[in-house]
mmCIF file of C-alpha atoms in Angstrom:
data_model
loop_
_atom_site.group_PDB
_atom_site.id
_atom_site.type_symbol
_atom_site.label_atom_id
_atom_site.label_comp_id
_atom_site.label_asym_id
_atom_site.label_seq_id
_atom_site.Cartn_x
_atom_site.Cartn_y
_atom_site.Cartn_z
ATOM 1 C CA MET A 1 23.596 -25.371 3.697
ATOM 2 C CA LYS A 2 22.671 -21.869 4.735
ATOM 3 C CA TYR A 3 23.384 -18.431 3.284
ATOM 4 C CA ASN A 4 22.125 -15.179 4.819
ATOM 5 C CA GLY A 5 20.064 -17.234 7.249
ATOM 6 C CA ARG A 6 18.244 -19.186 4.576
ATOM 7 C CA ALA A 7 18.707 -22.924 3.973
ATOM 8 C CA TYR A 8 19.233 -24.307 0.486
ATOM 9 C CA ARG A 9 19.548 -27.723 -1.071
ATOM 10 C CA GLY A 10 22.537 -28.606 -3.258
ATOM 11 C CA CYS A 11 25.847 -26.868 -2.765
ATOM 12 C CA PHE A 12 27.346 -23.346 -2.973
ATOM 13 C CA LEU A 13 29.973 -22.002 -5.330
ATOM 14 C CA PHE A 14 31.837 -18.891 -4.237
ATOM 15 C CA LYS A 15 33.516 -16.671 -6.793
ATOM 16 C CA ASN A 16 35.483 -13.424 -6.471
ATOM 17 C CA SER A 17 33.765 -10.336 -7.847
ATOM 18 C CA SER A 18 34.350 -6.590 -7.876
ATOM 19 C CA ASN A 19 32.105 -6.270 -4.785
ATOM 20 C CA GLY A 20 33.698 -9.111 -2.786
ATOM 21 C CA PHE A 21 32.369 -12.473 -3.860
ATOM 22 C CA LYS A 22 29.360 -14.003 -5.635
ATOM 23 C CA VAL A 23 27.448 -16.971 -4.241
ATOM 24 C CA THR A 24 25.850 -19.462 -6.630
ATOM 25 C CA ASN A 25 23.542 -22.261 -5.490
ATOM 26 C CA ILE A 26 24.085 -25.402 -7.596
ATOM 27 C CA VAL A 27 20.962 -27.532 -7.284
ATOM 28 C CA ASP A 28 19.086 -30.280 -9.143
ATOM 29 C CA LEU A 29 16.215 -28.874 -11.322
ATOM 30 C CA GLU A 30 13.454 -30.719 -9.459
ATOM 31 C CA GLN A 31 14.893 -29.608 -6.107
ATOM 32 C CA TYR A 32 15.088 -26.047 -7.454
ATOM 33 C CA LEU A 33 11.391 -26.128 -8.305
ATOM 34 C CA ARG A 34 10.560 -27.037 -4.685
ATOM 35 C CA GLY A 35 11.854 -23.570 -3.648
ATOM 36 C CA VAL A 36 9.962 -21.807 -6.519
ATOM 37 C CA ILE A 37 6.376 -23.002 -6.833
ATOM 38 C CA LYS A 38 4.978 -21.707 -3.515
ATOM 39 C CA ALA A 39 6.680 -18.309 -4.132
ATOM 40 C CA GLU A 40 5.008 -18.037 -7.516
ATOM 41 C CA MET A 41 1.549 -19.516 -6.965
ATOM 42 C CA ASN A 42 -0.578 -20.407 -3.959
ATOM 43 C CA PRO A 43 -0.232 -24.189 -3.606
ATOM 44 C CA LYS A 44 -3.718 -24.374 -2.030
ATOM 45 C CA TRP A 45 -5.251 -23.515 -5.378
ATOM 46 C CA HIS A 46 -6.683 -26.301 -7.502
ATOM 47 C CA ILE A 47 -4.018 -28.940 -8.106
ATOM 48 C CA GLU A 48 -4.394 -28.755 -11.922
ATOM 49 C CA ALA A 49 -3.442 -25.038 -11.861
ATOM 50 C CA VAL A 50 -0.448 -25.859 -9.624
ATOM 51 C CA LYS A 51 0.617 -28.562 -12.040
ATOM 52 C CA ALA A 52 0.431 -26.151 -14.939
ATOM 53 C CA GLN A 53 2.613 -23.745 -12.902
ATOM 54 C CA CYS A 54 5.116 -26.539 -12.218
ATOM 55 C CA ILE A 55 5.500 -27.288 -15.912
ATOM 56 C CA LEU A 56 5.889 -23.603 -16.797
ATOM 57 C CA ALA A 57 8.457 -22.979 -14.015
ATOM 58 C CA ARG A 58 10.444 -26.055 -15.121
ATOM 59 C CA THR A 59 10.263 -25.001 -18.780
ATOM 60 C CA PHE A 60 11.328 -21.456 -17.943
ATOM 61 C CA ALA A 61 14.366 -22.744 -16.055
ATOM 62 C CA VAL A 62 15.438 -25.108 -18.841
ATOM 63 C CA HIS A 63 14.905 -22.443 -21.586
ATOM 64 C CA ALA A 64 16.668 -19.724 -19.590
ATOM 65 C CA GLY A 65 19.954 -21.566 -19.178
ATOM 66 C CA GLY A 66 22.780 -19.067 -18.993
ATOM 67 C CA LYS A 67 20.454 -16.101 -18.711
ATOM 68 C CA HIS A 68 22.864 -14.536 -16.178
ATOM 69 C CA GLY A 69 26.152 -15.294 -17.890
ATOM 70 C CA GLU A 70 27.805 -18.144 -16.014
ATOM 71 C CA ASP A 71 24.626 -18.613 -13.951
ATOM 72 C CA ASP A 72 21.364 -19.900 -15.312
ATOM 73 C CA LEU A 73 18.930 -17.906 -13.207
ATOM 74 C CA CYS A 74 18.644 -15.315 -10.444
ATOM 75 C CA ASP A 75 16.411 -15.793 -7.393
ATOM 76 C CA GLY A 76 14.142 -12.766 -7.956
ATOM 77 C CA TYR A 77 11.242 -11.590 -10.100
ATOM 78 C CA HIS A 78 13.607 -11.041 -13.107
ATOM 79 C CA CYS A 79 13.587 -14.832 -13.441
ATOM 80 C CA GLN A 80 11.592 -16.797 -10.871
ATOM 81 C CA VAL A 81 11.356 -16.195 -7.146
ATOM 82 C CA TYR A 82 13.422 -18.885 -5.442
ATOM 83 C CA LYS A 83 13.440 -19.256 -1.638
ATOM 84 C CA GLY A 84 15.282 -22.523 -1.119
ATOM 85 C CA ILE A 85 14.081 -24.898 1.595
ATOM 86 C CA SER A 86 12.020 -22.132 3.293
ATOM 87 C CA GLY A 87 9.846 -21.916 0.173
ATOM 88 C CA GLU A 88 8.969 -25.631 0.040
ATOM 89 C CA ASP A 89 5.428 -26.879 0.510
ATOM 90 C CA ARG A 90 3.950 -30.420 0.714
ATOM 91 C CA ILE A 91 1.194 -29.782 -1.848
ATOM 92 C CA ALA A 92 3.555 -28.062 -4.282
ATOM 93 C CA ASP A 93 6.017 -30.994 -3.877
ATOM 94 C CA SER A 94 3.214 -33.356 -4.880
ATOM 95 C CA ALA A 95 2.469 -31.327 -8.028
ATOM 96 C CA ILE A 96 6.180 -31.263 -8.869
ATOM 97 C CA GLU A 97 6.405 -35.031 -8.489
ATOM 98 C CA GLU A 98 3.260 -35.678 -10.567
ATOM 99 C CA THR A 99 4.676 -33.628 -13.437
ATOM 100 C CA SER A 100 8.267 -34.753 -12.940
ATOM 101 C CA GLY A 101 10.487 -33.797 -15.891
ATOM 102 C CA LEU A 102 7.617 -32.453 -17.986
ATOM 103 C CA ILE A 103 8.163 -29.227 -19.983
ATOM 104 C CA LEU A 104 6.456 -27.404 -22.848
ATOM 105 C CA ARG A 105 8.096 -27.837 -26.229
ATOM 106 C CA TRP A 106 7.719 -26.001 -29.546
ATOM 107 C CA LYS A 107 8.867 -27.987 -32.587
ATOM 108 C CA GLY A 108 10.928 -30.223 -30.308
ATOM 109 C CA SER A 109 12.814 -27.451 -28.390
ATOM 110 C CA PRO A 110 11.973 -26.040 -24.914
ATOM 111 C CA ALA A 111 9.335 -23.314 -25.417
ATOM 112 C CA SER A 112 9.775 -19.701 -24.430
ATOM 113 C CA VAL A 113 7.152 -19.455 -21.722
ATOM 114 C CA TYR A 114 5.908 -16.640 -19.428
ATOM 115 C CA TYR A 115 3.251 -16.280 -16.808
ATOM 116 C CA HIS A 116 1.756 -13.447 -14.803
ATOM 117 C CA SER A 117 -0.801 -12.894 -12.064
ATOM 118 C CA ASP A 118 -3.929 -11.417 -13.769
ATOM 119 C CA SER A 119 -4.359 -10.560 -17.504
ATOM 120 C CA GLY A 120 -7.201 -8.083 -16.845
ATOM 121 C CA GLY A 121 -9.424 -10.144 -19.119
ATOM 122 C CA MET A 122 -7.151 -10.632 -22.095
ATOM 123 C CA VAL A 123 -3.540 -11.729 -22.569
ATOM 124 C CA THR A 124 -1.250 -9.875 -24.958
ATOM 125 C CA SER A 125 1.509 -10.973 -27.331
ATOM 126 C CA SER A 126 5.178 -11.161 -26.412
ATOM 127 C CA GLY A 127 5.916 -8.820 -29.326
ATOM 128 C CA ASN A 128 3.799 -6.098 -27.777
ATOM 129 C CA VAL A 129 5.899 -6.220 -24.625
ATOM 130 C CA TRP A 130 9.426 -7.199 -25.511
ATOM 131 C CA GLY A 131 9.392 -7.275 -29.336
ATOM 132 C CA GLY A 132 9.880 -10.268 -31.584
ATOM 133 C CA ASP A 133 7.211 -12.680 -32.751
ATOM 134 C CA VAL A 134 6.512 -15.927 -30.887
ATOM 135 C CA PRO A 135 3.787 -17.985 -32.696
ATOM 136 C CA TYR A 136 2.216 -19.337 -29.512
ATOM 137 C CA LEU A 137 2.272 -16.098 -27.497
ATOM 138 C CA LYS A 138 -0.574 -14.188 -29.077
ATOM 139 C CA PRO A 139 -3.411 -11.961 -27.756
ATOM 140 C CA LYS A 140 -6.534 -13.836 -26.682
ATOM 141 C CA ALA A 141 -9.420 -13.390 -24.293
ATOM 142 C CA GLU A 142 -9.665 -15.350 -21.047
ATOM 143 C CA PRO A 143 -12.166 -18.272 -21.454
ATOM 144 C CA PHE A 144 -13.862 -17.391 -18.097
ATOM 145 C CA ALA A 145 -14.451 -14.204 -16.119
ATOM 146 C CA TYR A 146 -12.769 -14.080 -12.739
ATOM 147 C CA SER A 147 -11.942 -11.694 -9.959
ATOM 148 C CA SER A 148 -8.555 -11.237 -8.301
ATOM 149 C CA PRO A 149 -7.172 -8.677 -5.764
ATOM 150 C CA ASN A 150 -5.884 -6.743 -8.800
ATOM 151 C CA THR A 151 -8.858 -7.134 -11.165
ATOM 152 C CA ILE A 152 -9.083 -3.325 -10.807
ATOM 153 C CA TRP A 153 -6.663 -1.032 -9.107
ATOM 154 C CA GLU A 154 -5.832 2.643 -8.851
ATOM 155 C CA ILE A 155 -2.973 4.797 -7.667
ATOM 156 C CA SER A 156 -2.110 8.461 -7.381
ATOM 157 C CA LEU A 157 1.487 9.516 -8.147
ATOM 158 C CA PRO A 158 3.048 12.980 -7.833
ATOM 159 C CA MET A 159 4.459 14.187 -11.140
ATOM 160 C CA SER A 160 7.641 14.995 -9.229
ATOM 161 C CA PHE A 161 7.997 11.226 -8.394
ATOM 162 C CA ILE A 162 7.678 10.314 -12.098
ATOM 163 C CA GLU A 163 10.207 13.050 -12.985
ATOM 164 C CA SER A 164 12.740 11.679 -10.495
ATOM 165 C CA LYS A 165 12.302 8.155 -11.865
ATOM 166 C CA LEU A 166 12.926 9.384 -15.388
ATOM 167 C CA ILE A 167 15.957 11.382 -14.411
ATOM 168 C CA SER A 168 17.482 8.437 -12.500
ATOM 169 C CA ASN A 169 17.209 6.433 -15.773
ATOM 170 C CA GLY A 170 18.802 9.087 -17.931
ATOM 171 C CA ILE A 171 15.617 10.820 -19.163
ATOM 172 C CA ASN A 172 15.551 14.471 -18.279
ATOM 173 C CA ILE A 173 12.773 16.499 -19.836
ATOM 174 C CA GLY A 174 12.344 18.954 -16.967
ATOM 175 C CA THR A 175 9.054 19.545 -15.206
ATOM 176 C CA ILE A 176 6.382 17.276 -16.738
ATOM 177 C CA HIS A 177 3.456 19.056 -18.427
ATOM 178 C CA SER A 178 1.538 16.019 -19.661
ATOM 179 C CA ILE A 179 1.570 12.243 -20.166
ATOM 180 C CA THR A 180 -0.428 10.969 -23.087
ATOM 181 C CA PRO A 181 -1.101 7.376 -24.336
ATOM 182 C CA LEU A 182 -0.330 7.263 -28.082
ATOM 183 C CA GLU A 183 -1.004 3.619 -28.990
ATOM 184 C CA ARG A 184 -2.699 0.568 -27.494
ATOM 185 C CA ASP A 185 -2.733 -3.049 -28.525
ATOM 186 C CA GLY A 186 -5.804 -5.206 -29.047
ATOM 187 C CA SER A 187 -6.096 -6.021 -25.349
ATOM 188 C CA GLY A 188 -6.103 -2.283 -24.444
ATOM 189 C CA ARG A 189 -2.552 -2.211 -23.046
ATOM 190 C CA ILE A 190 -0.515 0.930 -23.719
ATOM 191 C CA LEU A 191 2.177 0.290 -26.295
ATOM 192 C CA LYS A 192 3.513 3.855 -26.585
ATOM 193 C CA MET A 193 3.088 7.023 -24.544
ATOM 194 C CA GLU A 194 4.387 10.595 -24.857
ATOM 195 C CA ILE A 195 5.692 12.585 -21.917
ATOM 196 C CA LYS A 196 6.018 16.351 -22.420
ATOM 197 C CA GLY A 197 8.096 18.574 -20.140
ATOM 198 C CA THR A 198 9.734 22.006 -19.957
ATOM 199 C CA GLY A 199 12.910 20.455 -21.389
ATOM 200 C CA GLY A 200 11.502 18.466 -24.236
ATOM 201 C CA THR A 201 9.311 15.512 -25.230
ATOM 202 C CA LYS A 202 10.010 11.815 -24.833
ATOM 203 C CA ALA A 203 8.108 8.811 -26.262
ATOM 204 C CA ILE A 204 8.473 5.581 -24.325
ATOM 205 C CA SER A 205 6.681 2.266 -24.230
ATOM 206 C CA GLY A 206 4.050 1.485 -21.627
ATOM 207 C CA TYR A 207 6.210 -1.362 -20.428
ATOM 208 C CA THR A 208 9.130 1.050 -19.924
ATOM 209 C CA PHE A 209 6.936 3.465 -18.054
ATOM 210 C CA ARG A 210 5.742 0.697 -15.729
ATOM 211 C CA THR A 211 9.284 -0.499 -15.145
ATOM 212 C CA LEU A 212 10.630 2.972 -14.392
ATOM 213 C CA VAL A 213 7.836 3.978 -12.019
ATOM 214 C CA GLY A 214 7.699 0.579 -10.398
ATOM 215 C CA ALA A 215 5.731 -2.553 -11.195
ATOM 216 C CA GLY A 216 4.433 -2.637 -7.647
ATOM 217 C CA LYS A 217 2.774 0.736 -8.212
ATOM 218 C CA VAL A 218 1.659 0.480 -11.833
ATOM 219 C CA LYS A 219 0.552 -3.154 -11.778
ATOM 220 C CA SER A 220 0.029 -3.537 -15.509
ATOM 221 C CA THR A 221 0.056 -1.462 -18.712
ATOM 222 C CA LEU A 222 -3.704 -1.898 -19.029
ATOM 223 C CA PHE A 223 -4.490 1.512 -17.511
ATOM 224 C CA GLU A 224 -5.598 5.039 -18.189
ATOM 225 C CA PHE A 225 -5.395 8.442 -16.598
ATOM 226 C CA GLY A 226 -8.385 10.255 -15.125
ATOM 227 C CA ALA A 227 -10.038 11.890 -12.141
ATOM 228 C CA ARG A 228 -12.302 8.936 -11.536
ATOM 229 C CA SER A 229 -12.139 5.203 -12.277
ATOM 230 C CA PRO A 230 -13.608 4.254 -15.675
ATOM 231 C CA TYR A 231 -13.871 0.635 -14.459
ATOM 232 C CA ILE A 232 -16.466 1.036 -11.724
ATOM 233 C CA ASN A 233 -19.859 2.405 -12.734
ATOM 234 C CA GLU A 234 -21.697 3.177 -9.478
ATOM 235 C CA GLU A 235 -25.132 3.110 -11.130
ATOM 236 C CA ARG A 236 -24.496 -0.313 -12.696
ATOM 237 C CA GLY A 237 -21.713 -1.938 -10.794
ATOM 238 C CA SER A 238 -20.025 -3.079 -14.016
ATOM 239 C CA LEU A 239 -16.346 -3.319 -14.974
ATOM 240 C CA PRO A 240 -16.069 -2.036 -18.558
ATOM 241 C CA LEU A 241 -12.916 -3.235 -20.208
ATOM 242 C CA SER A 242 -11.840 -0.457 -22.274
ATOM 243 C CA PRO A 243 -13.424 4.316 -23.231
ATOM 244 C CA VAL A 244 -14.938 5.157 -26.589
ATOM 245 C CA PRO A 245 -13.625 8.418 -28.038
ATOM 246 C CA LYS A 246 -15.505 11.330 -26.562
ATOM 247 C CA LYS A 247 -18.409 12.472 -28.671
ATOM 248 C CA ASN A 248 -18.425 15.858 -30.416
ATOM 249 C CA ASN A 249 -21.911 16.381 -29.017
ATOM 250 C CA ASN A 250 -20.484 16.242 -25.509
ATOM 251 C CA LYS A 251 -22.685 13.299 -24.518
ATOM 252 C CA LEU A 252 -21.640 10.563 -22.154
ATOM 253 C CA PRO A 253 -21.717 6.806 -22.512
ATOM 254 C CA ALA A 254 -24.807 5.341 -20.897
ATOM 255 C CA VAL A 255 -25.138 3.067 -17.919
ATOM 256 C CA THR A 256 -27.545 0.480 -19.351
ATOM 257 C CA VAL A 257 -27.081 -3.270 -19.524
ATOM 258 C CA THR A 258 -26.767 -4.663 -23.044
ATOM 259 C CA GLU A 259 -29.308 -7.328 -23.993
ATOM 260 C CA LYS A 260 -28.377 -11.036 -23.982
ATOM 261 C CA ILE A 261 -26.845 -12.172 -27.267
ATOM 262 C CA ASN A 262 -27.680 -15.515 -28.851
ATOM 263 C CA LEU A 263 -24.452 -16.734 -30.451
ATOM 264 C CA SER A 264 -26.174 -19.600 -32.192
ATOM 265 C CA GLU A 265 -27.458 -17.043 -34.723
ATOM 266 C CA MET A 266 -23.966 -15.861 -35.619
ATOM 267 C CA PRO A 267 -22.987 -16.609 -39.294
ATOM 268 C CA GLU A 268 -19.989 -18.811 -40.218
ATOM 269 C CA ASP A 269 -18.177 -16.453 -42.633
ATOM 270 C CA LYS A 270 -15.461 -14.366 -40.899
ATOM 271 C CA GLU A 271 -16.469 -10.979 -42.342
ATOM 272 C CA GLU A 272 -20.163 -11.688 -41.760
ATOM 273 C CA LYS A 273 -19.336 -12.610 -38.153
ATOM 274 C CA LEU A 274 -17.756 -9.198 -37.659
ATOM 275 C CA ILE A 275 -20.715 -7.469 -39.207
ATOM 276 C CA TRP A 276 -23.141 -9.492 -37.034
ATOM 277 C CA LEU A 277 -21.155 -8.741 -33.857
ATOM 278 C CA THR A 278 -20.931 -5.058 -34.760
ATOM 279 C CA LYS A 279 -24.736 -4.932 -34.977
ATOM 280 C CA LYS A 280 -24.852 -6.380 -31.490
ATOM 281 C CA ARG A 281 -22.859 -3.391 -30.266
ATOM 282 C CA VAL A 282 -19.993 -5.389 -28.754
ATOM 283 C CA PHE A 283 -17.326 -3.080 -30.170
ATOM 284 C CA THR A 284 -16.460 0.508 -29.310
ATOM 285 C CA THR A 285 -16.072 3.227 -31.912
ATOM 286 C CA LEU A 286 -12.302 3.079 -31.585
ATOM 287 C CA GLU A 287 -12.331 -0.702 -32.075
ATOM 288 C CA LEU A 288 -14.504 -0.393 -35.187
ATOM 289 C CA MET A 289 -11.931 2.005 -36.644
ATOM 290 C CA GLU A 290 -9.191 -0.540 -35.855
ATOM 291 C CA ILE A 291 -11.189 -3.376 -37.455
ATOM 292 C CA LEU A 292 -11.374 -1.422 -40.709
ATOM 293 C CA SER A 293 -7.602 -0.715 -40.695
ATOM 294 C CA LYS A 294 -6.391 -4.059 -39.452
ATOM 295 C CA PRO A 295 -7.913 -6.935 -41.522
ATOM 296 C CA ASP A 296 -5.168 -9.289 -40.272
ATOM 297 C CA ASP A 297 -6.562 -8.978 -36.801
ATOM 298 C CA TYR A 298 -10.133 -10.097 -37.650
ATOM 299 C CA ASP A 299 -9.766 -13.323 -35.652
ATOM 300 C CA LEU A 300 -8.684 -11.341 -32.541
ATOM 301 C CA PHE A 301 -11.655 -8.977 -32.816
ATOM 302 C CA ILE A 302 -14.077 -11.870 -33.377
ATOM 303 C CA GLU A 303 -12.687 -13.558 -30.269
ATOM 304 C CA LYS A 304 -13.043 -10.391 -28.229
ATOM 305 C CA GLY A 305 -16.614 -9.865 -29.503
ATOM 306 C CA ILE A 306 -17.613 -13.453 -28.640
ATOM 307 C CA ALA A 307 -16.010 -13.125 -25.179
ATOM 308 C CA ARG A 308 -18.127 -10.007 -24.549
ATOM 309 C CA ALA A 309 -21.227 -11.690 -25.833
ATOM 310 C CA GLU A 310 -20.657 -14.622 -23.508
ATOM 311 C CA GLY A 311 -19.969 -12.338 -20.529
ATOM 312 C CA ARG A 312 -16.308 -13.302 -20.205
ATOM 313 C CA LEU A 313 -15.272 -9.712 -20.994
ATOM 314 C CA PRO A 314 -17.200 -6.584 -19.894
ATOM 315 C CA MET A 315 -19.439 -5.070 -22.511
ATOM 316 C CA PRO A 316 -18.801 -1.543 -23.863
ATOM 317 C CA GLU A 317 -21.489 0.957 -22.934
ATOM 318 C CA GLN A 318 -23.638 2.843 -25.425
ATOM 319 C CA PRO A 319 -24.365 6.612 -25.774
ATOM 320 C CA SER A 320 -26.720 8.297 -23.432
ATOM 321 C CA GLU A 321 -28.463 11.664 -23.359
ATOM 322 C CA ARG A 322 -26.747 12.875 -20.180
ATOM 323 C CA THR A 323 -24.139 15.584 -20.692
ATOM 324 C CA ASP A 324 -20.912 16.263 -18.816
ATOM 325 C CA GLU A 325 -22.692 19.131 -17.058
ATOM 326 C CA ASP A 326 -25.464 16.761 -15.867
ATOM 327 C CA LEU A 327 -22.945 14.368 -14.367
ATOM 328 C CA ALA A 328 -20.919 17.148 -12.862
ATOM 329 C CA GLU A 329 -24.032 18.383 -11.101
ATOM 330 C CA THR A 330 -24.739 14.907 -9.729
ATOM 331 C CA THR A 331 -21.199 14.079 -8.618
ATOM 332 C CA GLY A 332 -19.931 17.549 -7.764
ATOM 333 C CA ILE A 333 -16.929 16.890 -9.973
ATOM 334 C CA PRO A 334 -16.616 19.121 -13.079
ATOM 335 C CA ASP A 335 -15.916 17.666 -16.495
ATOM 336 C CA ILE A 336 -15.978 14.030 -15.274
ATOM 337 C CA ARG A 337 -16.558 11.558 -18.155
ATOM 338 C CA TYR A 338 -17.463 7.895 -17.934
ATOM 339 C CA SER A 339 -15.423 6.266 -20.688
ATOM 340 C CA PRO A 340 -15.958 2.485 -20.894
ATOM 341 C CA ASP A 341 -13.170 2.055 -23.439
ATOM 342 C CA LEU A 342 -9.581 2.769 -22.528
ATOM 343 C CA SER A 343 -9.094 6.401 -23.379
ATOM 344 C CA MET A 344 -6.182 8.308 -24.781
ATOM 345 C CA ALA A 345 -6.749 11.084 -22.269
ATOM 346 C CA SER A 346 -3.670 12.942 -20.978
ATOM 347 C CA ALA A 347 -2.533 13.387 -17.401
ATOM 348 C CA PHE A 348 -1.898 16.960 -16.230
ATOM 349 C CA GLY A 349 -1.200 18.747 -12.989
ATOM 350 C CA GLN A 350 1.010 18.102 -9.957
ATOM 351 C CA SER A 351 -0.160 14.530 -9.556
ATOM 352 C CA VAL A 352 -1.594 11.850 -11.804
ATOM 353 C CA ARG A 353 -4.383 9.371 -11.048
ATOM 354 C CA ILE A 354 -4.010 5.990 -12.716
ATOM 355 C CA PHE A 355 -6.751 3.407 -13.059
ATOM 356 C CA GLY A 356 -5.938 -0.086 -14.305
ATOM 357 C CA ARG A 357 -6.886 -3.741 -14.596
ATOM 358 C CA GLY A 358 -4.861 -6.850 -13.999
ATOM 359 C CA SER A 359 -1.324 -7.395 -12.718
ATOM 360 C CA GLY A 360 1.886 -8.376 -14.584
ATOM 361 C CA HIS A 361 3.141 -8.126 -18.131
ATOM 362 C CA GLY A 362 0.146 -9.949 -19.539
ATOM 363 C CA VAL A 363 2.067 -12.462 -21.672
ATOM 364 C CA GLY A 364 1.476 -16.232 -21.474
ATOM 365 C CA MET A 365 -0.509 -17.856 -18.687
ATOM 366 C CA SER A 366 -2.614 -15.786 -16.331
ATOM 367 C CA GLN A 367 -2.332 -17.513 -12.956
ATOM 368 C CA TRP A 368 -5.796 -16.358 -11.873
ATOM 369 C CA GLY A 369 -7.100 -17.451 -15.212
ATOM 370 C CA ALA A 370 -5.503 -20.914 -14.765
ATOM 371 C CA LYS A 371 -7.030 -21.135 -11.288
ATOM 372 C CA THR A 372 -10.465 -20.447 -12.695
ATOM 373 C CA MET A 373 -10.052 -22.939 -15.551
ATOM 374 C CA ALA A 374 -8.991 -25.612 -13.098
ATOM 375 C CA GLU A 375 -12.010 -24.908 -10.893
ATOM 376 C CA LYS A 376 -14.168 -25.305 -14.022
ATOM 377 C CA GLY A 377 -12.751 -28.777 -14.638
ATOM 378 C CA TRP A 378 -9.860 -28.080 -17.006
ATOM 379 C CA THR A 379 -6.760 -30.283 -16.715
ATOM 380 C CA PHE A 380 -3.229 -28.821 -16.624
ATOM 381 C CA ALA A 381 -2.754 -29.949 -20.238
ATOM 382 C CA GLN A 382 -5.870 -28.128 -21.400
ATOM 383 C CA ILE A 383 -4.837 -24.965 -19.492
ATOM 384 C CA LEU A 384 -1.382 -24.973 -21.153
ATOM 385 C CA GLU A 385 -2.776 -25.719 -24.581
ATOM 386 C CA TYR A 386 -5.120 -22.715 -24.270
ATOM 387 C CA TYR A 387 -2.403 -20.226 -23.297
ATOM 388 C CA PHE A 388 0.367 -21.761 -25.495
ATOM 389 C CA PRO A 389 -1.462 -23.206 -28.557
ATOM 390 C CA GLY A 390 0.573 -25.527 -30.712
ATOM 391 C CA THR A 391 3.036 -26.438 -27.992
ATOM 392 C CA THR A 392 3.412 -30.054 -26.717
ATOM 393 C CA ILE A 393 4.107 -31.442 -23.282
ATOM 394 C CA GLY A 394 7.007 -33.848 -22.963
ATOM 395 C CA GLN A 395 10.201 -34.775 -21.168
#
């Protein structure tokens, strides 16, 4: 059957609505997946990554039953992109068949699963994005470094554009004076930001800002404002993850490579591990302050430190003797600062420059991460266990 020129399996249900009528495609779950997988992941990637994607897409559909009232799912990014027969692919069909009926379960029930394109090096928790605590959706570093089309990105937006997006969503604070990050999570993503204007001040989440401005423009909430990308160091070619607070002595972070770290020398005790990693300079000043104030997050900081030591996450840079004026003379740009850690710097002026890492909400499985794991020999079961620890695979 066809609707709007696109062929679908199953049958159609037509219902009257205020705008005319609503069309619902009623289709078997496995047939539904045939129209989803290619739209969500490149089926030419390693088959184990595609299998992991099949299980997640199937689990999402089962868990989301009734998400749209009488209908289970929509056909767009709000749920999963579904293109009917035009979205089918032979390789994807094979992966669907090989994982037929398999879903992720948590304590016997279908798990709440999510996936995204690129985590930017570290996934975040569901609570940091949508609220609520899900035991198997916690922050953790990617096991391998990888590069995707959105590993780093940048965009310039007129303040007037941001103002119009706020107004269209019921937020009118006049002409914007500044936008300032207020809080970040352990992965560096913005949790809360403050927007000041001639008509008042509004605090919103980083996720809300990205949604209002457009997820196609602001590809993730792992970003910062500046005149120049903090992620590309031209003298070193590195991609630092996240800026240290600017020094009172007005000195810049250096551009030197940190020495190789031998993890076999790391002690077993948790607190001693943190002390040992701190001495190896794998944490920024801001992170050290967070470690002192967040003892419950020791495991997360240890994981981040180990990931940096192994080269899976970029290393933070260390102080140098060059001043802002020295760099301004070299680059011709006044007051430019290399900040390897994600800064809390504000955006001012008629336009704002945004520099970021990764693409998507950052919760659950990173598709580019899964691709890399599969290429390293991981099975779909190992990939899913890594991103959703404690869940089980079953019918």
